Coordinates of C-alpha atoms in Angstrom, one line a residue:
M28 CA 65.9 67.6 87.5
L29 CA 65.1 71.4 88.2
S30 CA 68.8 71.9 89.7
D31 CA 70.0 71.2 85.8
R32 CA 67.9 74.0 84.9
S33 CA 70.3 77.0 84.8
Y34 CA 67.4 79.4 86.1
M35 CA 66.4 77.4 88.7
R36 CA 70.1 77.2 90.7
D37 CA 70.6 78.7 93.5
D38 CA 74.4 80.2 92.9
Y39 CA 72.8 82.9 91.6
A40 CA 74.8 86.5 93.1
R41 CA 71.8 87.6 94.5
Q42 CA 70.4 91.7 95.2
T43 CA 72.0 92.7 99.2
T44 CA 71.0 95.8 101.5
S45 CA 72.9 98.4 100.1
I46 CA 75.8 99.4 102.7
T47 CA 74.2 102.7 103.2
T48 CA 70.2 101.7 104.4
W49 CA 73.0 100.5 106.8
L50 CA 74.1 102.7 108.1
I51 CA 70.5 105.0 108.4
C52 CA 68.8 102.2 109.3
V53 CA 70.8 101.7 112.9
T54 CA 71.5 106.0 112.4
I55 CA 67.7 105.9 112.9
A56 CA 67.5 102.7 115.0
G57 CA 69.9 104.9 117.7
F58 CA 67.5 108.2 117.3
I59 CA 64.1 106.3 118.1
I60 CA 66.3 105.1 121.0
Q61 CA 67.6 107.7 122.4
N62 CA 63.7 109.4 122.0
V63 CA 62.1 106.7 124.1
A64 CA 65.0 106.6 126.9
W65 CA 64.2 110.0 127.6
K66 CA 60.6 110.8 126.7
W67 CA 59.3 107.6 127.9
L68 CA 61.1 105.6 130.4
G69 CA 62.8 109.0 132.6
T70 CA 65.4 111.5 132.7
S71 CA 67.5 108.9 134.8
A72 CA 67.7 105.9 131.4
G73 CA 67.8 109.0 129.7
R74 CA 71.2 109.5 130.9
G75 CA 72.2 105.9 131.0
F76 CA 71.8 105.6 127.7
D77 CA 73.6 108.7 126.2
H78 CA 76.4 107.8 129.3
A79 CA 76.8 104.2 127.5
L80 CA 76.7 105.6 124.3
S81 CA 77.8 109.5 123.9
L82 CA 81.5 110.2 123.5
S83 CA 82.9 111.8 126.5
P84 CA 86.4 111.6 128.5
E85 CA 84.2 110.1 131.2
A86 CA 83.5 107.2 129.2
I87 CA 87.3 106.9 127.9
Q88 CA 88.0 106.6 131.8
S89 CA 85.6 104.4 132.1
G90 CA 86.5 102.3 129.8
F91 CA 83.9 102.9 127.1
I92 CA 86.1 102.5 124.2
W93 CA 82.7 101.4 122.2
T94 CA 81.7 105.6 122.6
L95 CA 84.6 106.1 119.2
L96 CA 82.1 105.0 116.8
S97 CA 78.9 104.7 118.9
Y98 CA 78.9 107.7 119.4
S99 CA 77.4 107.6 115.7
L100 CA 74.3 106.8 116.6
L101 CA 72.7 109.1 118.5
H102 CA 71.7 113.3 117.9
S103 CA 70.7 116.1 118.9
M104 CA 66.7 115.7 119.6
S105 CA 66.1 119.2 119.9
S106 CA 67.2 119.4 116.0
F107 CA 66.0 116.8 113.9
L108 CA 67.5 118.4 110.9
H109 CA 71.1 117.3 112.8
L110 CA 69.8 113.9 111.3
V111 CA 68.6 114.9 108.9
F112 CA 70.6 116.4 107.5
N113 CA 73.0 113.9 108.0
L114 CA 71.1 110.8 106.5
F115 CA 70.5 112.8 103.1
L116 CA 74.3 113.1 102.9
I117 CA 75.2 109.4 103.9
Y118 CA 72.5 108.3 101.0
M119 CA 74.1 111.1 98.1
L120 CA 77.2 110.7 98.7
G121 CA 77.1 106.6 99.0
R122 CA 75.3 106.7 95.5
E123 CA 78.3 108.5 94.3
L124 CA 80.8 106.4 96.0
L125 CA 79.8 103.4 96.4
P126 CA 79.4 102.4 93.1
V127 CA 83.5 103.1 92.8
L128 CA 84.3 101.8 96.9
G129 CA 82.5 99.4 96.6
R130 CA 80.7 97.6 100.9
K131 CA 84.2 97.0 103.0
Q132 CA 86.4 100.3 101.9
F133 CA 83.4 102.5 101.6
L134 CA 83.0 100.8 105.7
W135 CA 85.9 101.4 106.2
L136 CA 85.9 105.3 105.1
Y137 CA 82.6 106.2 107.4
A138 CA 83.6 104.5 110.3
G139 CA 87.3 105.5 110.1
G140 CA 85.5 109.2 109.8
V141 CA 83.7 108.4 113.2
L142 CA 86.8 107.7 114.6
L143 CA 89.1 110.1 113.4
G144 CA 86.7 112.7 113.8
G145 CA 86.3 110.7 118.0
L146 CA 89.8 111.0 118.7
F147 CA 90.2 114.0 117.4
W148 CA 87.5 116.0 119.5
L149 CA 88.2 113.8 122.4
A150 CA 91.8 115.4 122.4
T151 CA 90.6 118.7 122.2
N152 CA 88.3 118.4 124.9
W153 CA 90.3 115.8 127.2
T154 CA 90.6 118.5 130.0
H155 CA 86.6 120.9 129.1
G156 CA 84.4 117.4 129.3
G157 CA 81.2 117.7 127.5
Q158 CA 79.5 115.2 125.2
L159 CA 80.5 114.6 121.5
I160 CA 77.2 112.8 119.1
G161 CA 76.1 112.9 116.0
A162 CA 77.0 111.4 112.8
S163 CA 78.6 114.9 110.7
A164 CA 82.6 113.1 111.2
G165 CA 82.1 110.0 109.2
V166 CA 80.1 112.5 106.8
Y167 CA 82.0 114.8 106.4
A168 CA 85.1 111.7 105.8
L169 CA 82.6 110.4 103.0
L170 CA 82.2 114.6 101.5
M171 CA 85.7 115.1 101.4
M172 CA 86.7 111.8 99.4
F173 CA 84.0 112.8 97.5
A174 CA 85.6 115.6 96.9
A175 CA 89.2 115.3 95.9
M176 CA 87.4 112.4 93.7
N177 CA 85.5 115.1 91.6
P178 CA 86.9 118.3 92.9
N179 CA 86.0 120.8 89.9
R180 CA 82.6 118.5 89.1
P181 CA 79.6 121.2 89.1
I182 CA 76.2 119.8 91.5
T183 CA 73.6 121.7 91.3
L184 CA 72.5 122.7 95.9
L185 CA 69.0 124.1 96.4
L186 CA 69.7 127.4 98.5
F187 CA 67.5 127.0 102.3
F188 CA 66.3 124.1 100.0
I189 CA 64.5 126.5 97.4
L190 CA 67.6 128.6 95.4
P191 CA 69.4 126.2 92.9
V192 CA 73.3 127.4 93.8
T193 CA 76.0 125.4 91.0
I194 CA 78.9 124.7 92.8
K195 CA 82.3 122.6 92.3
P196 CA 82.9 119.9 95.4
K197 CA 86.1 121.2 96.3
W198 CA 84.8 125.1 97.3
I199 CA 82.5 122.9 99.1
V200 CA 84.8 121.7 101.4
I201 CA 86.5 124.1 101.5
V202 CA 84.2 126.6 102.8
L203 CA 82.7 124.5 105.7
G204 CA 86.3 123.4 106.3
G205 CA 87.8 126.8 106.7
I206 CA 84.3 127.8 108.8
D207 CA 85.9 124.9 111.3
V208 CA 89.1 126.0 111.7
F209 CA 87.6 128.9 112.7
G210 CA 85.2 127.7 114.9
F211 CA 88.5 125.4 116.0
L212 CA 91.2 128.0 117.1
F213 CA 88.5 130.9 117.7
S214 CA 85.8 128.6 120.0
E215 CA 86.0 125.5 121.1
L216 CA 90.2 125.7 121.4
V217 CA 89.8 127.4 124.2
G218 CA 87.6 125.8 126.2
S219 CA 83.4 126.8 124.8
A220 CA 81.0 123.9 122.5
G221 CA 81.4 125.9 119.7
F222 CA 79.7 128.2 118.0
G223 CA 76.5 126.9 117.3
D224 CA 77.3 124.2 119.8
I225 CA 78.8 122.2 116.8
A226 CA 81.8 120.0 117.2
H227 CA 84.2 121.7 114.8
S228 CA 86.9 118.7 116.2
A229 CA 85.6 116.3 115.1
H230 CA 84.8 118.1 111.3
L231 CA 88.8 118.7 110.6
G232 CA 88.9 114.8 112.7
G233 CA 86.5 113.8 109.4
F234 CA 88.2 115.5 107.5
A235 CA 91.5 114.3 107.9
A236 CA 89.9 111.1 107.6
G237 CA 88.7 111.2 104.2
W238 CA 91.7 112.7 103.4
L239 CA 94.2 109.9 103.9
F240 CA 91.3 107.2 102.7
F241 CA 91.9 108.9 99.6
R242 CA 95.5 110.0 99.7
Y243 CA 96.9 106.5 100.3
V244 CA 94.3 103.8 99.9
Y245 CA 92.4 105.0 96.8
Q246 CA 95.0 106.8 95.2
R247 CA 97.2 103.8 95.6
E248 CA 95.0 101.6 94.6
W249 CA 94.0 102.6 91.9
K250 CA 98.1 103.5 90.4
S251 CA 99.2 99.7 91.2
P252 CA 100.1 98.6 88.0
D253 CA 100.4 94.8 88.6
R254 CA 96.2 95.4 90.3
A255 CA 93.1 96.8 88.0
P256 CA 90.2 98.9 90.1
S257 CA 87.3 96.9 90.3
V258 CA 83.7 98.7 90.3
E259 CA 81.4 97.1 93.2
L260 CA 77.4 97.6 92.3
P261 CA 75.4 98.8 96.0

C-alpha cells in the first residue's frame, strides 16, 4: 500500500511560511488598503479608515482598544521610505532572531514592542492629541533584542546606500536611543510632534519592550538549568 511507504506518508513536517513574511505581507496590505481608502474612495473613507486603525486618545476613549496594535499596519503615505525602512528591518532582523527565538516568541517580541510603544506614546500625548501610525516600535523591539544578544558583533551598513560602514549593534541602539531621548525630552514631551514628526516615545517603548524581553524571557529561559534552549528554523 502507498501508506506503507515512508515517502508517501503525510506525517512529515511541511515547510511553512515564515512569520516575517506574514508580517511583511500584512503590513503591505494595510498600506495598500490605506491608499485605496484615501485616493480612490475619498477623504471621508480615508479618515474613517485611519480613525478605525490608527492610535489616538480619541480612539481609545471611543473603545477602539485594538488600535494599540493595529496602528502598526498604517504608514505615512507621503514618505514611502517609512514603509520600506520598516519592512527591510523586519526582514533582516527576522533572519537573525527567528532561528533562535522561534515563531511564537518572535511574534510576542514584535507585538510587545508595538503594544508598549503605543502605550508610551499614548501616555505622552494623551493631552496633546494626534495620531500614531507605523511599525517602528515593533522594529525597535527587534533591534534592541538583536543588539542585546550580539552587542559587539561587527555588521556592515551602507550609509546613504553607498558608503559601507562597519559598526557594532550596541552603538546603533545607543545612537538611535540618544536621538529619541533628546527628541522625547525637548520636543514631544512639551507638546510638539517630534523632530521630523517622529514618535520618539513609541521608539523608546519599543526599545524598552526589547530589553524587557531579553532580560526576563530570553535570558531566564536560556539560563534555566532544567530547560535546554531549542532552535527553530524560520
